[in-house]
Amino acid sequence: MAEPVNWQSGKNGGEILTEKISSFQLSILVANFLFTGVIISLPQVLAESSNQVSWLSPLVVLGVISGFLWLVVGKTKQLQRLSKTFLLGKPTKLERVFLVCFGILFITAAIRDLRALIDFVATVLLPTTPIDVMSILAGFIVIYMAAAGLEVIARVTVIQFITLAAVIIALPFMLMNGMELGNFQPIMDVDLLPGLAKSSFLLLSWAGEAIFILILIQNLDDVAGAKKATVRGIVVAMCLFALVVAVEVAVLGVDIVSVSSYPSLQMIQQINLTDFLDRLDLVIVTIWIPCFIAKIALDVYLVNRCLTSGKKQPNNIIIIPLGIALAHLSVLLFRNNTEHIEFSFYTWAVWGLALELLIGIIFIIRRKIS
Amino acid sequence: MRRTSLLLLALILSSTLLTACWDRVEVNDLAYVLATGFDKEEDGTYRVSVQVPLPSSLGGAGSSGGGGGTGEDGPYFVDSGSGRNIRESNDDLQARMSRKLYFAHRRVVIVGEKMAKEGMGEILNTILIQPQSRLSSFIIMSKGEALEVLNLKNRLEQLPGEAIREMAKTSLEMRAHEVLQDIKRPGKEGVIPVIEKSDKQVKGESGQEIKMQSFAILLGDKVNFITNEKESPAVLWLHNRMRGKSITFPYSEEGEITLRIIQDKVTKDFRMVNGKPAFTVKIKATSTLMENEPYISLDDPKIYKKVIKKMEEEITNQVEELLNHAHAEGSDIAGFGWYLYRNHNPTWDEKWKDDWSAHLKDLEVKVEIEGEIQRMTNTGMKVKE
């Protein structure tokens, strides 16, 4: 087992652990991480699989992932003990395997998310700008934010996410005149259960990304509150997502949601309070994009933590080439947005889930050893 | 030295962010399309027409604008292009325009009669696929060609597209996403308003203007039939859109009574009769007295009840006429099948899903009206003749 190292007074690499975030900030980081990625295109495949009950899948997944993370994080005293030794100093073999799996998971997530941002901006906002240019610009923004550190990411996320959450909660009121509750029927139908199971499975790996908190245990002010904070974040994210999907089904109907690449955008285009408050879609996109960039910045930060864990050199030394590489890969690895969507919907469901389960199991073993 | 190099590198990298955006477009390089018309030609090709405002002509008297011509015919112009599909027609049109067509502000989509009868699926799909298009655009059918309707002037609005939009709002507000939903829904058919040319009613003035009175009843994505004068109000009754509209009916030989509807509500009650579905459509209508031509005294309860009865008969006749016509043609305009799909889904799947149009012809529908006159400001005064 690695000896606890007093990194507070250490040179160079010691600054990682002087960054502290509160339980509230952790909840918001988790909520933002889970919510901002799923609302882009995922409602399409959920509606395709489970039709009018697709809004129930986030609530099903909420229970499963909360339970899984509760199990993985374990008892509070054990976690507090582990926080003094886990990934501190030279990593053990088990910790190395943990870091490799963690790194692969979040490298793939970062590439997927960067491409999602680029495709959205290219389709909706800037259709003639080459995606390579967009990937460079997106890469720079993300590097700048990730290099600033965890505290900066947390602060930006708190400010932006609370605004986004307020807008999402206001959506049913803004779209009340366009909602048709008949679109939810028939609701109690046993035939819908297999579809609901399928859509819940597709969503599991996205919600399971909350496992990122395991690498941030040493950065928490209140380690004892980590479990509750994580579950709070998952609850907020999945409830907001359920609300978004429900409003989409109510306003647009299952048939339109299941064929739209960006059903959430289609939905907010229907906001028509009066002739004056007619085109709020760009306003809402402007609120969402900083949240999504904060999520991708956290992705890159986590990968950087993996790669520099246990090393004594400055932790930001590789963040620039890492960010540039990820931005480039996001364009190179997917030929077009259809390939990216296929990866996001179907490949990620298995790939992400497998890695998350593996990471969880390794952490449990590491916890037991300590 | 290292610091200087880093600073230089930062400056060079920053300069990449200062380059002009690829997507930067000047406002006066765009042709804002307000309304689009879709027609089908004899040879099967599509004709897409657009109505574009001329900014320089939109100001009041004495204003002068830069750029663009002042159209002799008004502050807008209409042009059209043809092609094998809608996109190709747009490209044909674009080839003759100095500005890039911009569809994000299009609020009205007019489908020509021939095209509407052959199917509107492709038009709705185009609206769904194109990122610039909005699903909140109104869908309207024109009697005759859409291109001719786009060229009609309106006296109250500078732009006919704007006039059509306002008329659609006060009629049945059918937007693209609502029409798409109705087409896809099992057991329900869509309805869209119809605009047509109408001769001016002013003596000494010739010409035509826009009129929106009837509705097109769909079967799938094709227009099945157009409602007549008696059936048209029934469409508004069944869609809860009669508020603010009037109903006129004869009371006696002495004249008609006109009531303005201030509240209306439709409910459907379902029951099974001999193993077949049967519905009762209940309409509750609250109204205000607007004209009392026979000068009857509505204070008298017997007369009041008689007026209400006449009102209810009139509404019942309108609704029954529409339902009988629609059901005979196979269009479930009131959504009875949709009700069964939602509330009795297993039975719907088992018995009615595959041939609902056939069941519709024999469907028992009872119409019950509950009328009320809530306000009578003045009952009127009989002037000696």
Short mmCIF file of C-alpha atoms in Angstrom, two decimals, chain A:
data_model
loop_
_atom_site.label_atom_id
_atom_site.label_comp_id
_atom_site.label_asym_id
_atom_site.label_seq_id
_atom_site.Cartn_x
_atom_site.Cartn_y
_atom_site.Cartn_z
CA MET A 1 0.00 0.00 0.00
CA ALA A 2 1.32 3.49 -0.87
CA GLU A 3 2.52 5.61 2.04
CA PRO A 4 0.47 8.75 2.58
CA VAL A 5 2.44 11.66 1.18
CA ASN A 6 2.17 15.19 2.44
CA TRP A 7 1.52 16.80 -0.87
CA GLN A 8 0.48 20.07 0.71
CA SER A 9 4.05 21.19 1.11
CA GLY A 10 5.30 19.35 -1.97
CA LYS A 11 6.71 21.13 -4.99
CA ASN A 12 5.31 20.98 -8.49
CA GLY A 13 2.72 18.24 -8.32
CA GLY A 14 1.53 19.30 -4.89
CA GLU A 15 -0.87 21.90 -6.20
CA ILE A 16 -3.35 19.24 -7.35
CA LEU A 17 -4.35 18.46 -3.82
CA THR A 18 -4.58 22.01 -2.57
CA GLU A 19 -7.60 22.38 -4.84
CA LYS A 20 -10.65 21.76 -2.73
CA ILE A 21 -14.31 21.71 -3.69
CA SER A 22 -17.33 21.57 -1.44
CA SER A 23 -20.07 18.94 -1.45
CA PHE A 24 -22.40 21.38 -3.16
CA GLN A 25 -19.89 22.01 -5.92
CA LEU A 26 -19.45 18.25 -6.33
CA SER A 27 -23.23 17.80 -6.68
CA ILE A 28 -23.38 20.48 -9.35
CA LEU A 29 -20.35 19.04 -11.17
CA VAL A 30 -22.03 15.63 -11.23
CA ALA A 31 -25.38 17.07 -12.33
CA ASN A 32 -23.77 19.12 -15.10
CA PHE A 33 -21.61 16.21 -16.23
CA LEU A 34 -24.60 13.93 -16.65
CA PHE A 35 -27.21 16.36 -17.91
CA THR A 36 -25.57 18.60 -20.50
CA GLY A 37 -24.39 15.75 -22.71
CA VAL A 38 -27.55 13.69 -22.76
CA ILE A 39 -29.95 16.45 -23.81
CA ILE A 40 -28.37 16.96 -27.23
CA SER A 41 -29.48 13.90 -29.15
CA LEU A 42 -30.22 11.07 -26.72
CA PRO A 43 -34.00 11.76 -26.51
CA GLN A 44 -34.18 10.63 -30.15
CA VAL A 45 -33.06 7.08 -29.47
CA LEU A 46 -34.99 6.93 -26.19
CA ALA A 47 -38.23 7.89 -27.98
CA GLU A 48 -37.44 5.39 -30.74
CA SER A 49 -37.05 2.59 -28.19
CA SER A 50 -39.72 3.31 -25.63
CA ASN A 51 -42.11 5.73 -27.39
CA GLN A 52 -44.32 7.73 -25.08
CA VAL A 53 -42.85 6.33 -21.82
CA SER A 54 -39.29 7.38 -22.71
CA TRP A 55 -39.43 10.01 -19.95
CA LEU A 56 -39.48 7.17 -17.40
CA SER A 57 -36.05 5.82 -18.38
CA PRO A 58 -34.05 8.56 -16.57
CA LEU A 59 -36.01 7.77 -13.41
CA VAL A 60 -35.24 4.05 -13.75
CA VAL A 61 -31.55 4.77 -14.40
CA LEU A 62 -31.43 7.16 -11.44
CA GLY A 63 -32.17 4.32 -9.04
CA VAL A 64 -29.74 1.90 -10.68
CA ILE A 65 -26.76 4.25 -10.90
CA SER A 66 -27.33 5.78 -7.46
CA GLY A 67 -27.35 2.28 -6.01
CA PHE A 68 -24.25 1.29 -7.95
CA LEU A 69 -22.27 4.34 -6.82
CA TRP A 70 -23.48 3.97 -3.25
CA LEU A 71 -22.09 0.45 -3.32
CA VAL A 72 -18.82 1.44 -4.99
CA VAL A 73 -18.07 4.39 -2.71
CA GLY A 74 -18.76 2.26 0.36
CA LYS A 75 -18.78 3.22 4.02
CA THR A 76 -17.90 6.75 5.01
CA LYS A 77 -15.10 5.84 7.45
CA GLN A 78 -13.52 3.56 4.89
CA LEU A 79 -13.69 6.32 2.29
CA GLN A 80 -12.11 8.83 4.65
CA ARG A 81 -9.25 6.41 5.30
CA LEU A 82 -8.88 5.70 1.60
CA SER A 83 -8.78 9.37 0.69
CA LYS A 84 -5.44 9.66 2.53
CA THR A 85 -3.77 6.95 0.44
CA PHE A 86 -5.60 6.44 -2.84
CA LEU A 87 -3.54 7.55 -5.87
CA LEU A 88 -1.04 9.31 -3.70
CA GLY A 89 2.61 8.69 -4.39
CA LYS A 90 3.66 5.94 -6.75
CA PRO A 91 0.55 4.06 -7.86
CA THR A 92 0.29 0.38 -7.08
CA LYS A 93 -0.45 -2.17 -9.82
CA LEU A 94 -4.15 -2.12 -9.01
CA GLU A 95 -4.18 1.66 -9.05
CA ARG A 96 -2.42 1.61 -12.42
CA VAL A 97 -5.13 -0.61 -13.87
CA PHE A 98 -7.68 1.75 -12.35
CA LEU A 99 -5.98 4.74 -13.98
CA VAL A 100 -5.76 3.02 -17.38
CA CYS A 101 -9.46 2.13 -17.40
CA PHE A 102 -10.39 5.55 -16.10
CA GLY A 103 -8.23 7.24 -18.70
CA ILE A 104 -9.68 5.22 -21.58
CA LEU A 105 -13.22 5.93 -20.41
CA PHE A 106 -12.78 9.66 -20.18
CA ILE A 107 -10.63 10.00 -23.28
CA THR A 108 -13.46 8.39 -25.23
CA ALA A 109 -16.01 10.55 -23.45
CA ALA A 110 -14.04 13.73 -24.18
CA ILE A 111 -13.69 12.85 -27.88
CA ARG A 112 -17.38 12.00 -28.10
CA ASP A 113 -18.43 15.21 -26.35
CA LEU A 114 -16.11 17.44 -28.37
CA ARG A 115 -17.51 16.00 -31.59
CA ALA A 116 -21.07 16.44 -30.29
CA LEU A 117 -20.40 20.12 -29.65
CA ILE A 118 -18.75 20.59 -33.03
CA ASP A 119 -21.58 18.84 -34.90
CA PHE A 120 -24.26 20.79 -33.07
CA VAL A 121 -22.59 24.13 -33.79
CA ALA A 122 -21.93 23.13 -37.41
CA THR A 123 -25.53 22.05 -38.03
CA VAL A 124 -27.40 24.74 -36.18
CA LEU A 125 -25.19 27.82 -35.87
CA LEU A 126 -22.26 27.85 -38.29
CA PRO A 127 -22.97 25.59 -41.26
CA THR A 128 -20.14 26.76 -43.55
CA THR A 129 -17.31 26.95 -41.00
CA PRO A 130 -15.01 23.92 -41.44
CA ILE A 131 -15.21 21.50 -38.53
CA ASP A 132 -11.41 21.46 -38.24
CA VAL A 133 -11.45 25.15 -37.38
CA MET A 134 -14.25 24.55 -34.91
CA SER A 135 -12.32 21.71 -33.31
CA ILE A 136 -9.28 23.97 -32.84
CA LEU A 137 -11.38 26.73 -31.29
CA ALA A 138 -13.25 24.29 -29.08
CA GLY A 139 -9.97 22.69 -28.10
CA PHE A 140 -8.48 26.04 -27.04
CA ILE A 141 -11.47 26.95 -24.89
CA VAL A 142 -11.45 23.57 -23.20
CA ILE A 143 -7.66 23.63 -22.62
CA TYR A 144 -7.86 27.11 -21.11
CA MET A 145 -10.57 26.05 -18.71
CA ALA A 146 -9.07 22.65 -17.83
CA ALA A 147 -5.64 24.18 -17.22
CA ALA A 148 -7.17 26.65 -14.78
CA GLY A 149 -7.88 23.79 -12.41
CA LEU A 150 -10.71 22.03 -10.67
CA GLU A 151 -11.79 24.95 -8.53
CA VAL A 152 -12.25 27.19 -11.57
CA ILE A 153 -14.20 24.48 -13.43
CA ALA A 154 -16.38 23.98 -10.36
CA ARG A 155 -17.10 27.69 -9.93
CA VAL A 156 -17.96 28.20 -13.60
CA THR A 157 -20.15 25.10 -13.57
CA VAL A 158 -22.08 26.23 -10.49
CA ILE A 159 -22.89 29.62 -12.01
CA GLN A 160 -23.88 28.30 -15.42
CA PHE A 161 -25.68 25.16 -14.35
CA ILE A 162 -27.99 26.89 -11.90
CA THR A 163 -29.10 29.21 -14.71
CA LEU A 164 -29.61 26.26 -17.06
CA ALA A 165 -31.57 24.33 -14.42
CA ALA A 166 -33.84 27.35 -13.86
CA VAL A 167 -34.53 27.55 -17.61
CA ILE A 168 -35.29 23.82 -17.81
CA ILE A 169 -37.70 24.05 -14.86
CA ALA A 170 -39.44 26.98 -16.57
CA LEU A 171 -39.86 25.03 -19.85
CA PRO A 172 -43.21 23.38 -19.03
CA PHE A 173 -44.67 26.80 -18.23
CA MET A 174 -43.29 28.32 -21.41
CA LEU A 175 -44.59 25.47 -23.56
CA MET A 176 -47.89 24.94 -21.79
CA ASN A 177 -49.90 26.21 -24.73
CA GLY A 178 -48.30 23.66 -27.06
CA MET A 179 -48.43 20.56 -24.84
CA GLU A 180 -50.85 17.72 -25.49
CA LEU A 181 -51.14 15.32 -22.62
CA GLY A 182 -52.71 12.74 -24.94
CA ASN A 183 -49.23 12.18 -26.38
CA PHE A 184 -48.32 10.29 -23.20
CA GLN A 185 -51.07 7.74 -23.67
CA PRO A 186 -51.35 4.76 -23.51
CA ILE A 187 -49.20 4.88 -20.39
CA MET A 188 -49.91 1.72 -18.43
CA ASP A 189 -49.20 -0.89 -21.03
CA VAL A 190 -47.20 -4.01 -20.33
CA ASP A 191 -46.07 -4.09 -23.99
CA LEU A 192 -44.06 -0.92 -23.36
CA LEU A 193 -41.84 -2.54 -20.71
CA PRO A 194 -39.29 -4.13 -23.10
CA GLY A 195 -38.89 -0.76 -24.85
CA LEU A 196 -38.45 0.98 -21.52
CA ALA A 197 -35.80 -1.56 -20.52
CA LYS A 198 -33.98 -0.97 -23.80
CA SER A 199 -33.98 2.81 -23.46
CA SER A 200 -32.87 2.54 -19.81
CA PHE A 201 -29.95 0.36 -20.89
CA LEU A 202 -28.94 2.92 -23.53
CA LEU A 203 -28.96 5.65 -20.88
CA LEU A 204 -27.09 3.68 -18.19
CA SER A 205 -23.57 4.30 -19.49
CA TRP A 206 -24.22 8.06 -19.76
CA ALA A 207 -25.43 8.26 -16.17
CA GLY A 208 -22.62 5.97 -15.06
CA GLU A 209 -20.09 8.66 -15.98
CA ALA A 210 -20.73 9.96 -12.47
CA ILE A 211 -18.01 7.48 -11.51
CA PHE A 212 -15.57 10.31 -12.20
CA ILE A 213 -15.93 11.36 -8.54
CA LEU A 214 -13.65 8.50 -7.51
CA ILE A 215 -10.56 10.30 -8.76
CA LEU A 216 -11.57 13.53 -7.00
CA ILE A 217 -11.91 12.10 -3.49
CA GLN A 218 -8.79 13.86 -2.25
CA ASN A 219 -10.12 17.18 -3.55
CA LEU A 220 -13.25 17.15 -1.41
CA ASP A 221 -13.56 19.41 1.61
CA ASP A 222 -15.95 16.98 3.19
CA VAL A 223 -15.10 13.42 2.16
CA ALA A 224 -17.83 12.05 4.40
CA GLY A 225 -20.45 13.89 2.35
CA ALA A 226 -19.19 12.60 -1.01
CA LYS A 227 -21.73 9.82 -1.36
CA LYS A 228 -24.75 11.98 -0.65
CA ALA A 229 -23.42 14.79 -2.83
CA THR A 230 -22.96 12.38 -5.75
CA VAL A 231 -26.42 10.93 -5.40
CA ARG A 232 -27.88 14.43 -5.16
CA GLY A 233 -26.16 15.34 -8.42
CA ILE A 234 -27.45 12.21 -10.16
CA VAL A 235 -30.99 12.88 -8.92
CA VAL A 236 -30.92 16.48 -10.16
CA ALA A 237 -29.52 15.48 -13.57
CA MET A 238 -31.92 12.61 -14.20
CA CYS A 239 -34.97 14.52 -12.97
CA LEU A 240 -34.14 17.45 -15.24
CA PHE A 241 -33.59 15.05 -18.14
CA ALA A 242 -36.88 13.29 -17.45
CA LEU A 243 -38.58 16.70 -17.51
CA VAL A 244 -36.98 17.60 -20.85
CA VAL A 245 -37.97 14.29 -22.46
CA ALA A 246 -41.51 14.54 -21.09
CA VAL A 247 -41.97 18.06 -22.45
CA GLU A 248 -40.55 16.98 -25.83
CA VAL A 249 -43.05 14.12 -26.08
CA ALA A 250 -45.89 16.37 -24.96
CA VAL A 251 -45.10 19.15 -27.44
CA LEU A 252 -43.71 17.36 -30.48
CA GLY A 253 -45.05 13.84 -30.12
CA VAL A 254 -43.09 10.61 -30.28
CA ASP A 255 -42.92 10.48 -34.08
CA ILE A 256 -41.13 13.82 -34.46
CA VAL A 257 -38.79 13.28 -31.48
CA SER A 258 -37.72 9.87 -32.77
CA VAL A 259 -36.59 11.28 -36.15
CA SER A 260 -35.04 14.58 -35.02
CA SER A 261 -31.27 14.80 -34.62
CA TYR A 262 -31.69 17.61 -32.09
CA PRO A 263 -35.14 17.13 -30.58
CA SER A 264 -34.44 19.44 -27.63
CA LEU A 265 -33.70 22.28 -30.05
CA GLN A 266 -36.87 21.51 -32.02
CA MET A 267 -38.80 21.66 -28.79
CA ILE A 268 -37.49 25.03 -27.63
CA GLN A 269 -38.21 26.45 -31.09
CA GLN A 270 -41.89 25.95 -30.28
CA ILE A 271 -41.76 28.47 -27.42
CA ASN A 272 -44.24 31.14 -28.43
CA LEU A 273 -45.50 33.09 -25.45
CA THR A 274 -46.53 36.06 -27.53
CA ASP A 275 -45.31 37.44 -30.85
CA PHE A 276 -42.70 39.26 -28.79
CA LEU A 277 -41.31 36.20 -27.00
CA ASP A 278 -41.11 34.00 -30.05
CA ARG A 279 -37.53 33.02 -30.74
CA LEU A 280 -35.93 31.99 -27.47
CA ASP A 281 -34.04 29.02 -28.90
CA LEU A 282 -30.81 30.93 -29.41
CA VAL A 283 -31.01 32.40 -25.91
CA ILE A 284 -31.39 28.96 -24.36
CA VAL A 285 -28.58 27.54 -26.52
CA THR A 286 -26.38 30.40 -25.25
CA ILE A 287 -27.11 29.29 -21.68
CA TRP A 288 -26.47 25.61 -22.42
CA ILE A 289 -23.19 25.87 -24.37
CA PRO A 290 -21.01 27.17 -21.46
CA CYS A 291 -22.32 24.29 -19.32
CA PHE A 292 -21.35 21.79 -21.99
CA ILE A 293 -17.91 23.36 -22.42
CA ALA A 294 -17.43 23.13 -18.65
CA LYS A 295 -18.31 19.45 -18.88
CA ILE A 296 -15.76 18.82 -21.64
CA ALA A 297 -13.16 20.81 -19.67
CA LEU A 298 -13.77 18.53 -16.71
CA ASP A 299 -13.40 15.53 -19.05
CA VAL A 300 -9.97 16.79 -20.15
CA TYR A 301 -9.02 17.65 -16.55
CA LEU A 302 -9.85 14.10 -15.46
CA VAL A 303 -7.76 12.59 -18.26
CA ASN A 304 -4.92 14.87 -17.28
CA ARG A 305 -5.23 13.71 -13.68
CA CYS A 306 -5.00 10.11 -14.85
CA LEU A 307 -1.90 10.71 -16.91
CA THR A 308 -0.08 12.77 -14.28
CA SER A 309 -1.11 10.83 -11.20
CA GLY A 310 1.89 10.03 -9.04
CA LYS A 311 4.23 12.09 -11.17
CA LYS A 312 6.30 14.85 -9.66
CA GLN A 313 6.35 17.24 -12.64
CA PRO A 314 3.84 20.10 -12.96
CA ASN A 315 0.43 18.61 -13.57
CA ASN A 316 -0.42 21.02 -16.40
CA ILE A 317 2.58 20.16 -18.52
CA ILE A 318 0.72 17.86 -20.87
CA ILE A 319 -2.68 19.52 -20.86
CA ILE A 320 -2.09 21.56 -24.01
CA PRO A 321 -0.95 18.69 -26.24
CA LEU A 322 -3.62 16.50 -24.66
CA GLY A 323 -6.37 18.98 -25.46
CA ILE A 324 -5.14 19.50 -29.02
CA ALA A 325 -4.86 15.75 -29.57
CA LEU A 326 -8.38 15.13 -28.28
CA ALA A 327 -9.80 17.93 -30.42
CA HIS A 328 -8.13 16.49 -33.52
CA LEU A 329 -9.18 12.96 -32.75
CA SER A 330 -12.77 14.08 -32.37
CA VAL A 331 -12.72 15.10 -36.03
CA LEU A 332 -10.53 12.26 -37.35
CA LEU A 333 -12.21 9.33 -35.66
CA PHE A 334 -15.73 9.98 -37.00
CA ARG A 335 -16.23 10.30 -40.72
CA ASN A 336 -19.52 12.17 -40.37
CA ASN A 337 -22.10 12.96 -37.75
CA THR A 338 -24.03 9.76 -38.47
CA GLU A 339 -21.02 7.69 -37.37
CA HIS A 340 -20.72 9.82 -34.27
CA ILE A 341 -24.40 9.37 -33.44
CA GLU A 342 -24.13 5.60 -33.93
CA PHE A 343 -21.17 5.56 -31.57
CA SER A 344 -22.93 7.75 -29.00
CA PHE A 345 -26.15 5.77 -29.02
CA TYR A 346 -25.10 2.16 -29.44
CA THR A 347 -21.34 1.65 -28.99
CA TRP A 348 -21.14 3.87 -25.92
CA ALA A 349 -23.97 1.95 -24.25
CA VAL A 350 -21.77 -1.15 -24.05
CA TRP A 351 -18.26 0.31 -24.09
CA GLY A 352 -18.97 2.93 -21.44
CA LEU A 353 -20.91 0.59 -19.22
CA ALA A 354 -18.22 -2.10 -19.34
CA LEU A 355 -15.47 0.35 -18.38
CA GLU A 356 -17.59 1.92 -15.63
CA LEU A 357 -18.32 -1.49 -14.13
CA LEU A 358 -14.63 -2.40 -14.29
CA ILE A 359 -13.61 0.86 -12.64
CA GLY A 360 -16.21 0.32 -9.93
CA ILE A 361 -15.02 -3.23 -9.24
CA ILE A 362 -11.36 -2.16 -9.08
CA PHE A 363 -12.25 0.63 -6.65
CA ILE A 364 -14.16 -1.78 -4.43
CA ILE A 365 -11.16 -4.15 -4.35
CA ARG A 366 -8.82 -1.25 -3.59
CA ARG A 367 -11.13 -0.10 -0.82
CA LYS A 368 -11.21 -3.56 0.72
CA ILE A 369 -7.41 -3.81 0.60
CA SER A 370 -6.98 -0.49 2.42
#
